[in-house]
Each structure stands twice: as C-alpha cells, then as structure tokens.
Short mmCIF file of C-alpha atoms in Angstrom, two decimals:
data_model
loop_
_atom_site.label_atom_id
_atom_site.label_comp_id
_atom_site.label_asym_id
_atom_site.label_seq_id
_atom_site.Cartn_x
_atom_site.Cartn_y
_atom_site.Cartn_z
CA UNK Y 1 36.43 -65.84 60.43
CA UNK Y 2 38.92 -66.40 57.31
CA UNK Y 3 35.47 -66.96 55.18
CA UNK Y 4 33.79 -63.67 56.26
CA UNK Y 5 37.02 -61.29 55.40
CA UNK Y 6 37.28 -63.57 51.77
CA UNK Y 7 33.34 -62.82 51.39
CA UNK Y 8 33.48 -59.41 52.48
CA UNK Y 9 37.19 -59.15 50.14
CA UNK Y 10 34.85 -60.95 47.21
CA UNK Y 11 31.46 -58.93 47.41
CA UNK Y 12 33.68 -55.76 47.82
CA UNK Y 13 35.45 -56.31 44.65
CA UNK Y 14 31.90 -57.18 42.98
CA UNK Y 15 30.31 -54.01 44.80
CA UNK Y 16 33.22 -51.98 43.50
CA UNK Y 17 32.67 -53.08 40.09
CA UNK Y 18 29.11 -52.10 40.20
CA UNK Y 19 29.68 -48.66 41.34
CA UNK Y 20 32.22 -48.23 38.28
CA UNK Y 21 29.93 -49.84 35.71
CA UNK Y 22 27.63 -47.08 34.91
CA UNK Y 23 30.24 -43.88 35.32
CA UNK Y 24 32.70 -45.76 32.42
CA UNK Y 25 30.20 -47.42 30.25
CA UNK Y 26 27.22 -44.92 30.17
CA UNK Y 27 27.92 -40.94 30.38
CA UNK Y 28 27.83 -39.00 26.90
CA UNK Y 29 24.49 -40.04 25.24
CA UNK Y 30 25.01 -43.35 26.22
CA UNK Y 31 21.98 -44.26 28.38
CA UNK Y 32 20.31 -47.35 30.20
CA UNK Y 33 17.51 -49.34 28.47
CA UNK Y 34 14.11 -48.14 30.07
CA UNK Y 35 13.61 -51.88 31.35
CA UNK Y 36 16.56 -52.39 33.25
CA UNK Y 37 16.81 -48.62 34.13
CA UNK Y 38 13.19 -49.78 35.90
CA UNK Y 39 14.72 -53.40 37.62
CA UNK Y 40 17.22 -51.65 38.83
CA UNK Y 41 15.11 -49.05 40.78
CA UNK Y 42 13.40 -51.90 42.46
CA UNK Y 43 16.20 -53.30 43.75
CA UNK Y 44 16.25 -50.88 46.73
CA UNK Y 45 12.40 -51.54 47.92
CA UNK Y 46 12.46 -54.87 47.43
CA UNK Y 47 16.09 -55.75 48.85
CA UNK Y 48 15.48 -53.69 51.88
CA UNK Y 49 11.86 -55.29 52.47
CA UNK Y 50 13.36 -58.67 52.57
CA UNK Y 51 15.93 -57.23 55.03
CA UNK Y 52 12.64 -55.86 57.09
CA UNK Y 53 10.65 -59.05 56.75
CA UNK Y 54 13.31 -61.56 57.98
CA UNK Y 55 14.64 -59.49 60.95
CA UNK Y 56 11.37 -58.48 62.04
CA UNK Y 57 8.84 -60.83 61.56
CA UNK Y 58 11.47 -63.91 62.02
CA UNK Y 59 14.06 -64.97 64.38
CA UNK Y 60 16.92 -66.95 62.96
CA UNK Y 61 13.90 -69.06 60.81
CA UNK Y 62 10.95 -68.86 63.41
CA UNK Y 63 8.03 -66.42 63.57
CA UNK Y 64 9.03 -63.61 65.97
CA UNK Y 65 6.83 -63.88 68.91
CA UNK Y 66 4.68 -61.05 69.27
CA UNK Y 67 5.82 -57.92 71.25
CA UNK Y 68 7.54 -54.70 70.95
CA UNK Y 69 9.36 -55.58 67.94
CA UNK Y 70 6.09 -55.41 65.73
CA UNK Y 71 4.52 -52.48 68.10
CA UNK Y 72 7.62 -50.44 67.59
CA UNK Y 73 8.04 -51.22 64.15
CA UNK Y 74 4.23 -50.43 63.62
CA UNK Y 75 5.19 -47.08 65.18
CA UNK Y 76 8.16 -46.19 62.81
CA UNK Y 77 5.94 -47.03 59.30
CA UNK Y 78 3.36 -45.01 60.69
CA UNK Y 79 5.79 -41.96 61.53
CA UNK Y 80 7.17 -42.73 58.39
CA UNK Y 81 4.07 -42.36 56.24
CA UNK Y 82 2.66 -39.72 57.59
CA UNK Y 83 6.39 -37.38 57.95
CA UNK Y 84 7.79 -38.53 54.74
CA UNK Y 85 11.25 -38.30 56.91
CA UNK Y 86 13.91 -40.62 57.83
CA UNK Y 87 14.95 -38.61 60.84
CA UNK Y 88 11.96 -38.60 62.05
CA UNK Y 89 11.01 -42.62 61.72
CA UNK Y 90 14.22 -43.51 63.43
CA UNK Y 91 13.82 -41.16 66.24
CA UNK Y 92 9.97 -42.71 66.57
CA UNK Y 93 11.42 -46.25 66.47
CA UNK Y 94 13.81 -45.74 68.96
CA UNK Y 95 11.53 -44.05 71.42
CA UNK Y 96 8.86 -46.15 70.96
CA UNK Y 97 11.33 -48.99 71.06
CA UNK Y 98 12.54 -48.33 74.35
CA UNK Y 99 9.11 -47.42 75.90
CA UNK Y 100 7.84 -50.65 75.36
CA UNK Y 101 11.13 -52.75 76.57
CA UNK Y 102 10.64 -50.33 79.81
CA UNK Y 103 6.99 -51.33 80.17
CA UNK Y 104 8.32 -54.64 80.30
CA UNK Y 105 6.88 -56.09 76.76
CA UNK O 1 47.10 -37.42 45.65
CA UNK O 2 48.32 -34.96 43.03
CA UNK O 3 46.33 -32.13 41.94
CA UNK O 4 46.15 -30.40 38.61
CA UNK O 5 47.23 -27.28 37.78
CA UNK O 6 44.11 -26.69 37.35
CA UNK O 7 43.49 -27.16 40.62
CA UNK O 8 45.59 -24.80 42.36
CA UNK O 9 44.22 -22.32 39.80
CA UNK O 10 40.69 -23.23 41.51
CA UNK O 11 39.01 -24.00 38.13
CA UNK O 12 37.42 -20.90 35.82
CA UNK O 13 34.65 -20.51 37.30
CA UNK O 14 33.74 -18.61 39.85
CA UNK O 15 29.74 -17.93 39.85
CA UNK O 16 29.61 -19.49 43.24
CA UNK O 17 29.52 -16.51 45.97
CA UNK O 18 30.42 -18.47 49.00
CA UNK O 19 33.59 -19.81 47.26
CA UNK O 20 36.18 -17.45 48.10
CA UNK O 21 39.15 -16.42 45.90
CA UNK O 22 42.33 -18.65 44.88
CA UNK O 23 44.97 -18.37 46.69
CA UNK O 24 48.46 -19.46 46.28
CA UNK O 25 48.44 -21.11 50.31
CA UNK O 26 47.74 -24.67 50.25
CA UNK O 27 47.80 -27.45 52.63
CA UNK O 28 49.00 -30.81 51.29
CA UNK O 29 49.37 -29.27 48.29
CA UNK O 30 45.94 -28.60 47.49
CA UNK O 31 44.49 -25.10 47.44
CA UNK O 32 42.77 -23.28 49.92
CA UNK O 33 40.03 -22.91 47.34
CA UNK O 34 39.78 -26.76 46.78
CA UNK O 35 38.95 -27.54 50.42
CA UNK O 36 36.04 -24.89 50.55
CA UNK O 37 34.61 -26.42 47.80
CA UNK O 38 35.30 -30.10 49.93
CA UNK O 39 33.90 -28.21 53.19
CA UNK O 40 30.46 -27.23 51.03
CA UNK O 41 29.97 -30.71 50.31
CA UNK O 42 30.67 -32.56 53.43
CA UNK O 43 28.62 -29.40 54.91
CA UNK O 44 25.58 -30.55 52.36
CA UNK O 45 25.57 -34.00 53.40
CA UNK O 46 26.09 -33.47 56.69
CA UNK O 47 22.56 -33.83 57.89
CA UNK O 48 22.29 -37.47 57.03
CA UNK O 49 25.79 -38.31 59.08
CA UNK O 50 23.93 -39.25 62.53
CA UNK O 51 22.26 -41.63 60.73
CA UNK O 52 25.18 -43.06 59.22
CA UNK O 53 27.04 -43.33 62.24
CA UNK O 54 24.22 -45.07 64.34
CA UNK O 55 23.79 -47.54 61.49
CA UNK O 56 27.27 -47.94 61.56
CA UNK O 57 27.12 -48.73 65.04
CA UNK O 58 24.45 -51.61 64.68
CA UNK O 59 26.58 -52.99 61.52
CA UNK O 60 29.93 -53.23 64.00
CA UNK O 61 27.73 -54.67 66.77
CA UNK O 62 25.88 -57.76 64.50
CA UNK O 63 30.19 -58.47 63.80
CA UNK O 64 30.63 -58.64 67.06
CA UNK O 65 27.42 -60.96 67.76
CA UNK O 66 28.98 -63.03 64.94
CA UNK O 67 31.86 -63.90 67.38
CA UNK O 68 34.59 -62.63 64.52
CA UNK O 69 37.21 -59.98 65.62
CA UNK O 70 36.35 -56.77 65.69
CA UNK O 71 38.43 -55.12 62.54
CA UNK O 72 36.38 -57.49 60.37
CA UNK O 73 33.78 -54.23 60.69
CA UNK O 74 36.10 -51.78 59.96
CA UNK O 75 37.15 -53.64 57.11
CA UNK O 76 34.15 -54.17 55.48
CA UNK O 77 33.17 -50.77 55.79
CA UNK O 78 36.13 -49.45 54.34
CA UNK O 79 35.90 -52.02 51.09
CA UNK O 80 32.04 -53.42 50.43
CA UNK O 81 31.28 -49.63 52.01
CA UNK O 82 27.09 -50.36 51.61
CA UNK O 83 25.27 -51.21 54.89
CA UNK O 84 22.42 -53.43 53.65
CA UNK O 85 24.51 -55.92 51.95
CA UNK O 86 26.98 -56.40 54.82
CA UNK O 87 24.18 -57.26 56.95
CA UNK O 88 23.05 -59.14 55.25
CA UNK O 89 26.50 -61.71 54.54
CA UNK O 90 26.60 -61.40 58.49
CA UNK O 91 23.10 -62.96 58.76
CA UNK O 92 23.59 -65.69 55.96
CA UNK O 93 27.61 -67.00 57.43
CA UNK O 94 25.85 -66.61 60.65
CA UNK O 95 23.06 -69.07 59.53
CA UNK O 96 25.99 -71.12 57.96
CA UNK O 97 24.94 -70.44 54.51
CA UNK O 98 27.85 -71.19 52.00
CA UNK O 99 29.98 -68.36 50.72
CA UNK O 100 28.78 -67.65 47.58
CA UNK O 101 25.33 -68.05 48.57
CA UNK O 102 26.02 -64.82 51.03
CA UNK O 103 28.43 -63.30 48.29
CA UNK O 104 25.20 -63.63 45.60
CA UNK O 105 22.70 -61.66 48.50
CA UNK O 106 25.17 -59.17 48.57
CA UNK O 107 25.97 -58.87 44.82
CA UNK O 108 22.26 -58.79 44.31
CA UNK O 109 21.38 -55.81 46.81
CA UNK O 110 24.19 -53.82 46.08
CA UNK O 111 23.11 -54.03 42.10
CA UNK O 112 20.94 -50.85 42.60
CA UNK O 113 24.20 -48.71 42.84
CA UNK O 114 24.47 -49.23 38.81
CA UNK O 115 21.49 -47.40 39.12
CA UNK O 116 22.93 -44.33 40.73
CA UNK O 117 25.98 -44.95 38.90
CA UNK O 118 23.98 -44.49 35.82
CA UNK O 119 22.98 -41.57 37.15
CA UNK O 120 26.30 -40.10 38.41
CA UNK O 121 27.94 -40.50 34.66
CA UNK O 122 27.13 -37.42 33.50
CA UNK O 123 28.37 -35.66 36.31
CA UNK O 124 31.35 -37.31 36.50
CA UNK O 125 31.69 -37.32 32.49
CA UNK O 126 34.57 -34.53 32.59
CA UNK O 127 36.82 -35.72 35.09
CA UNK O 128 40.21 -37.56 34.99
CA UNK O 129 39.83 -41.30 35.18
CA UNK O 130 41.52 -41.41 38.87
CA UNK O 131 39.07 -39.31 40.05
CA UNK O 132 36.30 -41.20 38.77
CA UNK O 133 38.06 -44.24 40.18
CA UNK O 134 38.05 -42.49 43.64
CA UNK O 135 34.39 -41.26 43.52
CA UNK O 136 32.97 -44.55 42.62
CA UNK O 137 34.58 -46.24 45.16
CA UNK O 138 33.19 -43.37 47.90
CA UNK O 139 29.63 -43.72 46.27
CA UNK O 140 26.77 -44.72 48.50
CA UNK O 141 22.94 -44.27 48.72
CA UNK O 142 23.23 -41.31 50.50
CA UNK O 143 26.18 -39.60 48.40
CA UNK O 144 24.78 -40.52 45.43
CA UNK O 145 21.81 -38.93 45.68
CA UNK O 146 22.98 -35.42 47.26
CA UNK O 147 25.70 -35.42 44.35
CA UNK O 148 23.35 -36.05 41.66
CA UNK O 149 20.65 -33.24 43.11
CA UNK O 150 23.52 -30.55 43.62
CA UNK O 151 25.53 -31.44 40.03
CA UNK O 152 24.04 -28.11 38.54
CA UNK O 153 25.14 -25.89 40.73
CA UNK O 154 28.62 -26.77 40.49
CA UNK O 155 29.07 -26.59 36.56
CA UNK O 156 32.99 -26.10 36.83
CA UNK O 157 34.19 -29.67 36.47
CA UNK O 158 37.11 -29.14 39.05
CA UNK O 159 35.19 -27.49 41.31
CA UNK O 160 32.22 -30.15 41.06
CA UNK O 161 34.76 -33.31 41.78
CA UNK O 162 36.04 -31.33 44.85
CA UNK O 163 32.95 -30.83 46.11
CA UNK O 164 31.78 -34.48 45.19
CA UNK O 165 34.55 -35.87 47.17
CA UNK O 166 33.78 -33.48 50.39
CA UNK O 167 30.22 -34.90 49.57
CA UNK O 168 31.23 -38.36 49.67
CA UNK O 169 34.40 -38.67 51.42
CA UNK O 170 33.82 -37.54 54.97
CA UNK O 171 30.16 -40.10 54.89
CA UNK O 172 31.89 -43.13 54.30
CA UNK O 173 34.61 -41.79 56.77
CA UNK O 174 31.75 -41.70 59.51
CA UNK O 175 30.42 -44.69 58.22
CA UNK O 176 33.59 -46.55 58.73
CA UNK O 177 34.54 -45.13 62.23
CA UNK O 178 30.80 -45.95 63.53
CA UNK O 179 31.73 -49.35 62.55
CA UNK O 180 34.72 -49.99 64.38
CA UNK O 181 33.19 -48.17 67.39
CA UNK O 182 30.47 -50.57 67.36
CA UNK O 183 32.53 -53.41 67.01
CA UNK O 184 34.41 -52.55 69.80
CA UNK O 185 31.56 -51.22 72.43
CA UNK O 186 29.48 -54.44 71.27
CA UNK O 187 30.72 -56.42 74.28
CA UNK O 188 29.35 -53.37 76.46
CA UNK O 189 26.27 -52.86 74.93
CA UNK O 190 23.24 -55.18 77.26
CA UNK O 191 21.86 -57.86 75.69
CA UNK O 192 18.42 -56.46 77.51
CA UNK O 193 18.92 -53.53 74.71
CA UNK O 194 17.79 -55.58 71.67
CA UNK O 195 20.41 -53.34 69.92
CA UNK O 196 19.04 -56.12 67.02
CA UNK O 197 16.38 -53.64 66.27
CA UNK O 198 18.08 -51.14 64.73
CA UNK O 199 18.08 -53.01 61.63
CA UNK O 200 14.55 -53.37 60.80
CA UNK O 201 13.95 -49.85 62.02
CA UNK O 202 17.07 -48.43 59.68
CA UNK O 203 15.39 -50.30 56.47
CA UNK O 204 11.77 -48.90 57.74
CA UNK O 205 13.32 -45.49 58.14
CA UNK O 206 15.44 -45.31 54.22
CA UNK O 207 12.66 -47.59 52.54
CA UNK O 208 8.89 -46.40 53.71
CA UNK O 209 9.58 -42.66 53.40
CA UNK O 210 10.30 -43.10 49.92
CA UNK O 211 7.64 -45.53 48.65
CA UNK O 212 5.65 -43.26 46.47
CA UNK O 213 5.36 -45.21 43.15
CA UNK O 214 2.88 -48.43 42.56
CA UNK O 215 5.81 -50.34 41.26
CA UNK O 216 7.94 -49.65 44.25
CA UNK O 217 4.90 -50.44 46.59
CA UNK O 218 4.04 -53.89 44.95
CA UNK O 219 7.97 -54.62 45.03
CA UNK O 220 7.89 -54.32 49.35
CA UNK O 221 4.76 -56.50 49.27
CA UNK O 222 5.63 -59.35 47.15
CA UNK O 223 8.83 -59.08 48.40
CA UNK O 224 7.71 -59.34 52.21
CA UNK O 225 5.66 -62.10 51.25
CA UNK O 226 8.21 -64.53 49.72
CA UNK O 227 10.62 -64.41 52.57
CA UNK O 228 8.03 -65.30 55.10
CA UNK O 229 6.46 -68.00 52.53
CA UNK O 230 9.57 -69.20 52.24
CA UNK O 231 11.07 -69.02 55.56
CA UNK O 232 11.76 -72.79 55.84
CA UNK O 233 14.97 -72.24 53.58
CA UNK O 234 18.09 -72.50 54.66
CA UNK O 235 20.90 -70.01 54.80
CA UNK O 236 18.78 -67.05 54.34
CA UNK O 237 18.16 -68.23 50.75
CA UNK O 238 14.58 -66.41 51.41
CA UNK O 239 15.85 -62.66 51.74
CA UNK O 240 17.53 -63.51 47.99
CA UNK O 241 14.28 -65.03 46.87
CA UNK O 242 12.25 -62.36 48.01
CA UNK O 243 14.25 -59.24 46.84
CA UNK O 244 14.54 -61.36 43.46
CA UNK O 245 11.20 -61.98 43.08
CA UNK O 246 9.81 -58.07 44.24
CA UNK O 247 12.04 -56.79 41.50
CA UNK O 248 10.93 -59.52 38.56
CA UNK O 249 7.44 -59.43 39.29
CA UNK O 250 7.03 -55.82 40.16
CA UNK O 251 9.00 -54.53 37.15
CA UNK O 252 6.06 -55.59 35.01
CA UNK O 253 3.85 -52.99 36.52
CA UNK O 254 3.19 -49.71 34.66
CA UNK O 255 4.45 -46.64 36.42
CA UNK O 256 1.15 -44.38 36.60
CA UNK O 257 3.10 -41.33 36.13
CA UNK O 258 5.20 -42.64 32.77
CA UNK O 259 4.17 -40.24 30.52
CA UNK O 260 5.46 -37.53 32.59
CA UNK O 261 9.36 -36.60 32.78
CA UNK O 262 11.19 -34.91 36.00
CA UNK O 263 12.37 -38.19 38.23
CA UNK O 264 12.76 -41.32 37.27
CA UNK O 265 11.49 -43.95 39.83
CA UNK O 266 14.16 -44.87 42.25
CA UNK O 267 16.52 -42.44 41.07
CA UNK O 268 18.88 -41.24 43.59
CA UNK O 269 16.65 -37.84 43.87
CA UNK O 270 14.06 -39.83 45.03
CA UNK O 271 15.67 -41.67 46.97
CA UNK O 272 16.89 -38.56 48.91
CA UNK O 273 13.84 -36.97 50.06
#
C-alpha cells in the first residue's frame, strides 16, 4: 500500500511536469522539432494498444481463453470503425458485453 | 484564488453574444461574468463527462481489486489525474513489478500530454503564470483537445482562461468523484460482472475511432504484437516494450498526407473527434 501512494506521489509529480513542459518552454514562436512533434503523437495509439493487448488478449501473463471478451471486443472495433464515435463503441461494448455473459459464454 | 481587476471588469471584449454584461455582483469574489464564461466551458465539455465518470468507476474498482484502501483512487485521480497510466501502475504493483519499473510505464504513457501541452502554449501564452500553473495541472486528453479546438473563439485572454478552467475543471472533478465512488461500490459490484472489461473496451472506444493516419495504424499493430510476443516478461515489462517499440518503429513511417497543413497527426483536434 505505502509503495502505490509513493508511485502514484512519484509519477504524479513526473506527469505534472510533463503537462507544464510545453506551456513554459514552447509558446511564442518557439515550436517542437517535426520528429519529436511526430513520437510524441504516437504515444497515444501505441500506449493505449499495449493497454488493449495485455488486458484483452492476456490474463495476468496467460492467453485469455476464448469467449466474450474477444466477441465483445470484436463488437466495439467494429462499432468503432464504422461510427467514428466513442459514445457509440462503449455503448456497443457494453451491450454486447453483457449479452454474451447472459447467454452464458 | 484572487482575481484580477481585470477580472471583475470581465475582460474588453465582448464579441461573444451569449456572455452577458459585467456586473458588479460576485460570488467568492469573482464576477458574475467570469462564471458564465466557466459555465460555457464545462457546458462544452460536458458531453464527454459520462464517459469520464464510468472510466472513473473501473479505475476506483481495479484499486479496490488491488486490496489497497479505497482513498488510494481518489488520490491518484486528484494528483497523476490521467486514466491510462494509473491503470496501468495498478496492473504492474499488482504483478509485483518494482516501483520504478511501474513509475517508467506511467512516465512513458503520460509523455503524449507534452504533446497537447505543445499545443495548449499558445493559448495559454497571455496568461499569468498561476493560471498556467492551474491549467496544466487540470489538463487531460479530453480538456486538451476541446480547449485547443475552441481557443479562437475566445480571443479575450481573461475570458479564454475562465472558460479553459470551466473546460477543464469540472472533468477532472467528475473524474475524481467516479473514482472514489468506484473504490467504494467495488466490494458491491459481482465478480460475475467482469467489471475488468471496461478497460479494454475504454482504450477500444478513445483509440480505434481516431486511427486515421498510417503511422498511427502501424503504431497499434506493432505495438499489439510486442506485448503478446513478449508476454513471458515479468512485471508487465511487455505493455512498456510494446508502447516503446509502436512509437520508435512507427515514427519512421511517412505521413501520406505531409505535404498538406490543417492537423497535425495526434494533435489534440484529432484526438477529439
């Protein structure tokens, strides 16, 4: 417990600095190289796909065993392709989520 | 918090039809024409504050799953304030990953807010340091990118930091109470639920809506690929591999569209839509 609250103290002080880097070291006609302006914007996809990847397709190291996990999730990227919506994909998910427990997979 | 003079004065401009006329009533000092401008922004961002809350709800949940009390969620809502990367120092401690291997994770999801705050320093360019103190700290995906789209319209820098903080302010609020109330139903939620789920779907819902550049595209894919090829490691050390290793190899991939300007790839517009 004490080493969660120092590495959620630790990463917020880290976080924090992030958020303040750009607004007092750019601004004016200060701007960010085209490279790392480019990293940076990848950091989001490729963050959150890891995120995806190791709570979906794995359970604490395993392969997930096949079920509604990967039939719901199927359901949300779909939604989510073809609405272009967040609202949407989450409301998809969770329906198709909970159909699928009901039916007993 | 103090406000300016300029404040109370309600700034010089006054193109803006729906904000109504200074007057000298204020509430905790601040002018009645300071919290319409805060009431516009929470009011612009308000659509995305359901989602916030639900996600909030999972993040408090996975705390209590942990087995560590329940203001721990609270907490780190309130100070690392950025969903993704708390879930992700839940997963590695849970997996008994050393701290600064979960600290790194963090540090290293959390770095695309440079991005946005990159983005954000010319709108925040004219305002007093405190409030660029405050507004950083409040700054989040979601903030970010409504601030950033809705920067023109408010070209009255007084006006534009009140409505930035009405923007910004009242999301993390939500963010923060869904938190606690998630840590604190998590007992009463049934295992049978899966509540679990919520976090794949939450990263399929913010990340597949928004793929729309090659770059972006071959960053999920390689990305995907390394954690599960590298699943064996311990302490999560694959979600760090993987999100380092979609945004080193992917970065060497022309954008298609780089000879034309209007959005940048991943720039908190885009990220918005």
């Amino acid at each position: 417990m004490i080493t969660a609250f120092v590495v959620f103290t630790i990463a917020a002080i880290g976080t924090y600095a992030i958020r303040l880097s750009g607004v007092f070291l750019l601004g004016g006609d200060r701007e960010l190289p085209p490279r790392v302006r480019k990293a940076l914007s990848l950091v989001a996809p490729a963050a959150m796909a890891a995120i995806v990847a190791n709570s979906l397709l794995l359970n604490e190291g395993e392969w997930r065993a096949f079920g509604a996990w990967h039939l719901a999730a199927l359901v949300a990227v779909g939604v989510a392709l073809w609405k272009r919506s967040m609202g949407w994909t989450l409301a998809a998910g969770v329906v198709a989520f909970a159909a699928l427990l009901l039916a007993g997979l | 918090m103090t406000p300016d003079p300029a404040d109370a004065a309600g700034g010089p401009d006054h193109r803006d039809p729906a904000a109504p006329s200074p007057q000298p009533r204020a509430f905790a000092r601040i002018g009645h024409a300071q919290w319409a401008d805060f009431w516009a922004g929470t009011k612009a961002i308000a659509p995305l504050m359901p989602g916030s809350a639900v996600f909030g709800l999972a993040v408090g949940a996975l705390i209590n799953l942990a087995g560590w009390p329940a203001w721990l969620g609270p907490y780190a809502s309130a100070t690392v304030s950025a969903g993704a990367s708390q879930i992700a120092i839940i997963d590695a401690l849970t997996q008994g990953a050393p701290a600064i291997i979960a600290i790194v994770t963090a540090l290293v999801i959390n770095a695309r807010l440079a991005l946005y705050s990159a983005s954000l320093a010319p709108v925040f360019a004219a305002f007093p340091t405190r409030w660029k103190l405050l507004l950083a700290y409040l700054m989040t995906d979601q903030s970010a990118a409504v601030s950033v789209i809705t920067a023109d319209k408010w070209p009255d820098p007084v006006r534009r930091r009140w409505f930035i903080f009405g923007v910004s302010g009242p999301f993390t609020g939500v963010w923060i109470l869904g938190t606690a109330a998630g840590a604190i139903l998590g007992p009463v939620i049934p295992s049978e639920w899966q509540i679990g789920f919520i976090v794949p779907l939450m990263f399929i819902a913010v990340l597949v809506p928004a793929l729309r550049t090659l770059p972006a595209v071959a960053a999920t894919g390689i990305s995907v690929a390394v954690v599960l090829l590298l699943k064996d490691l311990p302490y999560g050390l694959n979600v760090l591999a993987g999100a380092l290793a979609g945004i080193g190899l992917a970065s060497f991939i022309p954008d298609r569209a780089d000879a034309g300007a209007g959005t940048a790839p991943g720039s908190p517009e885009e990220v918005a839509e």
